[in-house]
PDB file of C-alpha atoms and ligand atoms in Angstrom:
ATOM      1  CA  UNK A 745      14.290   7.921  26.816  1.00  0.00           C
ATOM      2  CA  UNK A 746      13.690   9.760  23.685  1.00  0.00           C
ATOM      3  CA  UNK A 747      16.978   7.696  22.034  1.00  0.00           C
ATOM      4  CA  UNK A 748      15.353   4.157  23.561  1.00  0.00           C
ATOM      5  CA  UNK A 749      12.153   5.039  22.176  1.00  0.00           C
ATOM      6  CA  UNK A 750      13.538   5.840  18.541  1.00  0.00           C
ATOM      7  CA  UNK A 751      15.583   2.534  18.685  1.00  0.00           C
ATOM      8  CA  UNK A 752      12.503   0.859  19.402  1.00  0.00           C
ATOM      9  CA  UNK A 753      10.732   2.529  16.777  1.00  0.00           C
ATOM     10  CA  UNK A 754      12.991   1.564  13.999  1.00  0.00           C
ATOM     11  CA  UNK A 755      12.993  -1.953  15.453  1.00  0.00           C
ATOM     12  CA  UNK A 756       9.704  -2.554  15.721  1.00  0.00           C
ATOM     13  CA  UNK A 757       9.214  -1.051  12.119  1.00  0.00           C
ATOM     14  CA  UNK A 758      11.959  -3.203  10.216  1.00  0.00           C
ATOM     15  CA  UNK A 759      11.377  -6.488  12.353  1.00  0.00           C
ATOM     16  CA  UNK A 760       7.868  -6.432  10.181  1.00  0.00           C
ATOM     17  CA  UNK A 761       9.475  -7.346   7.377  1.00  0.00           C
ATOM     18  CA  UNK A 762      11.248 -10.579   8.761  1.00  0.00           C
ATOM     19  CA  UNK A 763       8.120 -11.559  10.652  1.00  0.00           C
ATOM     20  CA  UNK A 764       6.283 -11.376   7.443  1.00  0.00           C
ATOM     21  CA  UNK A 765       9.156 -13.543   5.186  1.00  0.00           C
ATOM     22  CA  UNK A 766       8.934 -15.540   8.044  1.00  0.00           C
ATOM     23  CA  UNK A 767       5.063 -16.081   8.273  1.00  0.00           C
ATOM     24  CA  UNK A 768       5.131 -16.432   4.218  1.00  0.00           C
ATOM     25  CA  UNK A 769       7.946 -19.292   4.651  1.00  0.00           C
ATOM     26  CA  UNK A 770       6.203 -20.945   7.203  1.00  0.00           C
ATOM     27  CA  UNK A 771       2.752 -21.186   5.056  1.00  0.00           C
ATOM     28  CA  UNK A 772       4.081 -21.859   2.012  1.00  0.00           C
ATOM     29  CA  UNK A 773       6.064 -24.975   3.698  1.00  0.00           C
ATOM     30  CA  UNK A 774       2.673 -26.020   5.476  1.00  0.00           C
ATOM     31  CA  UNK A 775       0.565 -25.970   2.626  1.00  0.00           C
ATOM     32  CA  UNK A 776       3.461 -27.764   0.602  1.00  0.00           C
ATOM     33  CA  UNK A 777       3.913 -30.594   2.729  1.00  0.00           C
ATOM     34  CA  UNK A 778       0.330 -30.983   4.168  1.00  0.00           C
ATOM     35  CA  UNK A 779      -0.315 -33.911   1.964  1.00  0.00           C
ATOM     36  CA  UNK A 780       2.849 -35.028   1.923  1.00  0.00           C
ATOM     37  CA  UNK A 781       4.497 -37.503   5.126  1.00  0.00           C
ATOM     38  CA  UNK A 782       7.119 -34.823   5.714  1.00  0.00           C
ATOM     39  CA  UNK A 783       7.535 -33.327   9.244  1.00  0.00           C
ATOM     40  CA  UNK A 784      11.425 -33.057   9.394  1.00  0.00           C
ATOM     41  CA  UNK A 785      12.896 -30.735  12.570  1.00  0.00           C
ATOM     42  CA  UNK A 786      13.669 -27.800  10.531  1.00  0.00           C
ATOM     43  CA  UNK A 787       9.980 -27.381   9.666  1.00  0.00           C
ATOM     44  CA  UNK A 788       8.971 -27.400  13.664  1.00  0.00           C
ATOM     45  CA  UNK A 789      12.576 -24.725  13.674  1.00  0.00           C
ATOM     46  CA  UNK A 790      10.919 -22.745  11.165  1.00  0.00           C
ATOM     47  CA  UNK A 791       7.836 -22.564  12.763  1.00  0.00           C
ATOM     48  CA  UNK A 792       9.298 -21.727  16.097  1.00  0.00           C
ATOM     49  CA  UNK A 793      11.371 -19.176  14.769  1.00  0.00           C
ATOM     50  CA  UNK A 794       8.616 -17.507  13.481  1.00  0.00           C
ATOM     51  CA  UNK A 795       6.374 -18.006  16.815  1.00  0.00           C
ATOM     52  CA  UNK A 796       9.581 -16.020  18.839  1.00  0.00           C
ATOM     53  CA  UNK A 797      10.114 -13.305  16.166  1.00  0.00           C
ATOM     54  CA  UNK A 798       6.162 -12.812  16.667  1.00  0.00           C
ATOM     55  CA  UNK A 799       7.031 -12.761  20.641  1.00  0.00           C
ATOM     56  CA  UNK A 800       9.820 -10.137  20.425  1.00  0.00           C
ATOM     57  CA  UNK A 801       7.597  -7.768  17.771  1.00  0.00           C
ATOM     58  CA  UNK A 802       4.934  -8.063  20.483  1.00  0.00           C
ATOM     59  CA  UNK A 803       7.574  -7.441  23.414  1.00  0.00           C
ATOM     60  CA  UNK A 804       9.136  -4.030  21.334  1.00  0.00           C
ATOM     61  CA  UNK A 805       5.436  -3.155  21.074  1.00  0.00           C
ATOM     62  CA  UNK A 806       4.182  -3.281  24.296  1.00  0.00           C
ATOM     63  CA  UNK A 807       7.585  -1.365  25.092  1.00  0.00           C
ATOM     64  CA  UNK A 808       6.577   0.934  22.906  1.00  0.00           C
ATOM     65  CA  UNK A 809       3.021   1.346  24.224  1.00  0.00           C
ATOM     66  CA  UNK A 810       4.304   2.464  27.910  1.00  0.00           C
ATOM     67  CA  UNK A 811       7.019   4.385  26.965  1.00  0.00           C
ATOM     68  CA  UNK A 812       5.731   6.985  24.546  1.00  0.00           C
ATOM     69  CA  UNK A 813       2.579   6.936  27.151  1.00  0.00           C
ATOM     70  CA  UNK A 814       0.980   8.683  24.012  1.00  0.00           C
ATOM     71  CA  UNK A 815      -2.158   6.130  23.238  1.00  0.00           C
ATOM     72  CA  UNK A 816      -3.218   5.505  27.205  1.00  0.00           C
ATOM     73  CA  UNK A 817      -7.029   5.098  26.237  1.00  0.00           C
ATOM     74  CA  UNK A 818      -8.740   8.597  26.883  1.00  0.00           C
ATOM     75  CA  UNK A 819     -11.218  10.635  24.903  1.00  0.00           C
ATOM     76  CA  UNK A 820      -8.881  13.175  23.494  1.00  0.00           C
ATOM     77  CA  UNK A 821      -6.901   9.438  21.847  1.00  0.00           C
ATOM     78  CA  UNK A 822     -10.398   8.560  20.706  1.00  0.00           C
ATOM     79  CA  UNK A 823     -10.723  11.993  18.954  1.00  0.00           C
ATOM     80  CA  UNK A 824      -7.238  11.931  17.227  1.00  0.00           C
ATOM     81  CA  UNK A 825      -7.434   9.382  14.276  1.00  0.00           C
ATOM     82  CA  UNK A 826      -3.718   8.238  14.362  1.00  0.00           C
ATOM     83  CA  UNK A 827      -3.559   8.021  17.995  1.00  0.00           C
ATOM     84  CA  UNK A 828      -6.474   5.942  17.975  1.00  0.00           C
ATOM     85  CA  UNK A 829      -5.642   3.529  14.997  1.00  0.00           C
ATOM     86  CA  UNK A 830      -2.314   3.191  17.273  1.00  0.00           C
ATOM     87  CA  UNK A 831      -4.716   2.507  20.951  1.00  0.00           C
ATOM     88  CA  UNK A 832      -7.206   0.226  19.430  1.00  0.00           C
ATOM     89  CA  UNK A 833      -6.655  -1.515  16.291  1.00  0.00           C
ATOM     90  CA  UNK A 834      -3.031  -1.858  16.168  1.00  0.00           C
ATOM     91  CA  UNK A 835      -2.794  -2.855  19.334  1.00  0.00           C
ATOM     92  CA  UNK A 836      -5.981  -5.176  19.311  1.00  0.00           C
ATOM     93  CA  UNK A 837      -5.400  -6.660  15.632  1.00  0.00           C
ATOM     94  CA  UNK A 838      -1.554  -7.872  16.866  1.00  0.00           C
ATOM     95  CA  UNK A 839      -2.264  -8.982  20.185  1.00  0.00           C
ATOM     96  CA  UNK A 840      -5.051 -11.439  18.501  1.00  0.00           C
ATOM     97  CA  UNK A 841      -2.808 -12.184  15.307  1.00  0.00           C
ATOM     98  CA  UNK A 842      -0.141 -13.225  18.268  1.00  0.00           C
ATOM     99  CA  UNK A 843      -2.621 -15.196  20.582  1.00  0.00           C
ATOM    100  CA  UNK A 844      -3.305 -17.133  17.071  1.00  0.00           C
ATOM    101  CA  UNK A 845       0.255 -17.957  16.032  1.00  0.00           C
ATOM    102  CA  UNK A 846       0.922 -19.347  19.828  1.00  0.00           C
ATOM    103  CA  UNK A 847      -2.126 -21.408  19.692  1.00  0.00           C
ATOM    104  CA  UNK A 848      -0.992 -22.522  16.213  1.00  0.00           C
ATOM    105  CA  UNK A 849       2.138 -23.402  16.963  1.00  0.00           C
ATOM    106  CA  UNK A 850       1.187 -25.368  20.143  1.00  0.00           C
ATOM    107  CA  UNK A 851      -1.516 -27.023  18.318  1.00  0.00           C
ATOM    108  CA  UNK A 852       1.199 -28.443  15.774  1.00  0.00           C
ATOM    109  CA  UNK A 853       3.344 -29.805  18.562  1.00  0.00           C
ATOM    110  CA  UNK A 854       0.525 -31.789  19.976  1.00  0.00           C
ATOM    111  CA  UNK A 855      -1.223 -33.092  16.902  1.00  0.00           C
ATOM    112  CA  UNK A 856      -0.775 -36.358  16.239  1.00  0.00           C
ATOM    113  CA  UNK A 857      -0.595 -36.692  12.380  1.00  0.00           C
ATOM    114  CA  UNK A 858       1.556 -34.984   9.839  1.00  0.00           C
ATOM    115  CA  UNK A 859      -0.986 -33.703   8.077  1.00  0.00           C
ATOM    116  CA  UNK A 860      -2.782 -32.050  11.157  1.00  0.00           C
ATOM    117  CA  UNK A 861       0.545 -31.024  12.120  1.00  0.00           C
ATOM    118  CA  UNK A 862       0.773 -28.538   9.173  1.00  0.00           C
ATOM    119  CA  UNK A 863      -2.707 -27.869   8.592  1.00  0.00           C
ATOM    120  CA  UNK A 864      -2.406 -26.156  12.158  1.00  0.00           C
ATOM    121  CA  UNK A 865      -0.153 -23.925  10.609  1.00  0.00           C
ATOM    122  CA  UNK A 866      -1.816 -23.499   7.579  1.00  0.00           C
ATOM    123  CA  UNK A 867      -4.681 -21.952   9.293  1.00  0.00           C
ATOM    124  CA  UNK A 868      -3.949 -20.337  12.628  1.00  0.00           C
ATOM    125  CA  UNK A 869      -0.441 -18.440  10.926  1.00  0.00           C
ATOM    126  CA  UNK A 870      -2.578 -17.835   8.116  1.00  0.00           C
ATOM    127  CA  UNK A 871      -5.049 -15.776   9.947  1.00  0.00           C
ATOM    128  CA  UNK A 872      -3.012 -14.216  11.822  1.00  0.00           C
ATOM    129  CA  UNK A 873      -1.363 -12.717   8.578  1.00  0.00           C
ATOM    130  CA  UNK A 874      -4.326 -11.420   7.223  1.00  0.00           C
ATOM    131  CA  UNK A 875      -4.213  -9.851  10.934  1.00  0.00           C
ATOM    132  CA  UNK A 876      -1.103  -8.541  10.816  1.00  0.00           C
ATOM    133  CA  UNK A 877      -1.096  -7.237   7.125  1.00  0.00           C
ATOM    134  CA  UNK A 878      -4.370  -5.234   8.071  1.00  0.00           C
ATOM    135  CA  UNK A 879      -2.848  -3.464  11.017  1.00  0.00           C
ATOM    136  CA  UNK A 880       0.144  -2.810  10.218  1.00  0.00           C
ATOM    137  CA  UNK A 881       0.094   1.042   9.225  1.00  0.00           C
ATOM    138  CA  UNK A 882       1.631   0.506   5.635  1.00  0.00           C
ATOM    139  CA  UNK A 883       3.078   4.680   4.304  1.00  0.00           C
ATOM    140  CA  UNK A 884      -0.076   4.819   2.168  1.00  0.00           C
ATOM    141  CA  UNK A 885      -2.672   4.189   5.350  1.00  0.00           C
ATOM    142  CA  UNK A 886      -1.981   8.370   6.370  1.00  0.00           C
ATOM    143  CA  UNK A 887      -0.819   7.058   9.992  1.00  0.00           C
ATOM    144  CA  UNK A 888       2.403   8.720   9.847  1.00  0.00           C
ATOM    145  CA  UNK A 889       4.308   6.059   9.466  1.00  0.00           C
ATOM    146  CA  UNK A 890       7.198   5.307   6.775  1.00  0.00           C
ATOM    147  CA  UNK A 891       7.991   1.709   4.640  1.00  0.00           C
ATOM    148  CA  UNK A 892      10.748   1.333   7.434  1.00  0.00           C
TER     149      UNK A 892
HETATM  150  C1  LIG B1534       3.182  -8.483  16.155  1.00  0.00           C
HETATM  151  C2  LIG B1534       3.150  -7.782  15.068  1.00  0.00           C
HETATM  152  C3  LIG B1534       3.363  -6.262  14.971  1.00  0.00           C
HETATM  153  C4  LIG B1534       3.808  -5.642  13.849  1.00  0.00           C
HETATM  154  C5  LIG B1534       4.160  -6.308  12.522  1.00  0.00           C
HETATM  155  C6  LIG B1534       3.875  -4.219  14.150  1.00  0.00           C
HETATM  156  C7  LIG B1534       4.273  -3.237  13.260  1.00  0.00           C
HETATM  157  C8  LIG B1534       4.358  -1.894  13.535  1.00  0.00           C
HETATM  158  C9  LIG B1534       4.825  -0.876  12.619  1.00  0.00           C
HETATM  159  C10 LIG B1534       5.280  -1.141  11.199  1.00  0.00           C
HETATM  160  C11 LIG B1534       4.766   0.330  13.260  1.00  0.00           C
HETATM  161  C12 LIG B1534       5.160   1.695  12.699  1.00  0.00           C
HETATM  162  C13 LIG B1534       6.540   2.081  13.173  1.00  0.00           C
HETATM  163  C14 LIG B1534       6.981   3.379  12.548  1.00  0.00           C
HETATM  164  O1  LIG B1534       6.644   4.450  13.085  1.00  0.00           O
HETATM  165  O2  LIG B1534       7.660   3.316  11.522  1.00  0.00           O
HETATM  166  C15 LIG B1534       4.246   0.081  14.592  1.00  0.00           C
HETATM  167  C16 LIG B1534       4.066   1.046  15.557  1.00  0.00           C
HETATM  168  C17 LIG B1534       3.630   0.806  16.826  1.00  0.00           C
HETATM  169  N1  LIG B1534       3.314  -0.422  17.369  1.00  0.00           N
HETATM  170 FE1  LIG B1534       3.381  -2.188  16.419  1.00  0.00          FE
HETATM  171  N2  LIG B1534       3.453  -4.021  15.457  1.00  0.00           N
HETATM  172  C18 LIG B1534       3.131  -5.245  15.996  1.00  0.00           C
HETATM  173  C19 LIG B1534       2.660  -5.471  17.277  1.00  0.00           C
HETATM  174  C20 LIG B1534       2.440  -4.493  18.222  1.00  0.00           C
HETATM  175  C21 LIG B1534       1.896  -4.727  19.551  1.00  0.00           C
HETATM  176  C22 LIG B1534       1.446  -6.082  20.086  1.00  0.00           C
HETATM  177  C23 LIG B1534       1.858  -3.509  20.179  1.00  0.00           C
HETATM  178  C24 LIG B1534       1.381  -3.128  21.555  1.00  0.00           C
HETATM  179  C25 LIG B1534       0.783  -3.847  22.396  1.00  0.00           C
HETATM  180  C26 LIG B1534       2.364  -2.523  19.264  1.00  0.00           C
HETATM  181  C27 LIG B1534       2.480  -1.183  19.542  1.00  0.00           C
HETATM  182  C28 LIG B1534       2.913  -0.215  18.660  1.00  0.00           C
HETATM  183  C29 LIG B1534       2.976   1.209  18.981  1.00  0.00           C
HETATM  184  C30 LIG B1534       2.609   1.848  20.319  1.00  0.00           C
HETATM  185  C31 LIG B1534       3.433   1.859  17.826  1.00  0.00           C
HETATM  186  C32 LIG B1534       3.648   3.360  17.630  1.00  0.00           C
HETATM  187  C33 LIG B1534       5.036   3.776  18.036  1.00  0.00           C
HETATM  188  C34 LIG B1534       5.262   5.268  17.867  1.00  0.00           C
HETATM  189  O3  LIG B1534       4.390   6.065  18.110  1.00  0.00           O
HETATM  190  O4  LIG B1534       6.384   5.618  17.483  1.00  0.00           O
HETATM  191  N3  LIG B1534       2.708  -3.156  18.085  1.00  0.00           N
HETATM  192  N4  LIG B1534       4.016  -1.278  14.751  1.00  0.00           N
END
């Protein structure tokens, strides 16, 4: 268990870095072709791509959550600042920066225009990285964890 859960770890921790190329990638290409009449199938792969990466960082996490059985909401995790950051706002901030990206990415496929297509994008991914960027617990934070 102890071997899973440092696998997981170190998963969890690098996959951060592609999710957030991959969120960059994705915004930068909406916001570029937003005004343009561009929708070609490699930007829907891209976004996809990024939409499953978010998935699997979410699936590792929740793994994560269970198996270390360390930040179980109780009042001695309330008292301990780490454990708590780890209970509540890690876990809430992802879970909504997550809901976002699905609804974003469903909300391109069904738009009608090229414009709205990638303004979906735009906005729901960009959210969600301000999300993501403010709960991840970057080395200078003091949560204990390292740059990978
Ligand atoms: C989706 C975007 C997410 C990103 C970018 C992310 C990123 C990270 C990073 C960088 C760490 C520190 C790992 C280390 O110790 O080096 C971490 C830890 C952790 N994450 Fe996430 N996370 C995400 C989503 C989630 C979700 C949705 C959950 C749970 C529902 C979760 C649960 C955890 C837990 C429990 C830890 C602590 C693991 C431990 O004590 O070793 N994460 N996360």
């Amino acid at each position: 268990m102890e071997t899973l859960q440092n696998i997981l770890t170190h998963a969890h921790s690098g996959l951060r870095y592609l999710l957030l190329i991959l969120l960059l990638v994705s915004i930068y290409t909406s916001l570029t072709k937003r005004s343009s009449d561009n929708f070609s199938s490699s930007d829907l792969k891209t976004y996809m791509f990024t939409m499953s990466f978010t998935h699997l960082q979410f699936l590792i996490g929740m793994a994560l959550f269970f198996i270390t059985g360390r930040y179980k909401i109780s009042g001695e995790v309330m008292k301990d600042s780490i454990a708590r950051f780890y209970a509540v706002e890690h876990t809430t901030l992802m879970i909504l920066a997550v809901i976002l990206i699905t609804v974003g990415y469903s909300r391109c496929k069904k738009a009608q225009t090229v414009s709205a297509k990638h303004k979906a994008i735009s906005i729901f991914f960009g959210i969600a990285l301000v999300l993501i960027l403010a709960g991840i617990p970057w080395p200078f934070r003091g949560l204990g964890a390292e740059w990978f």
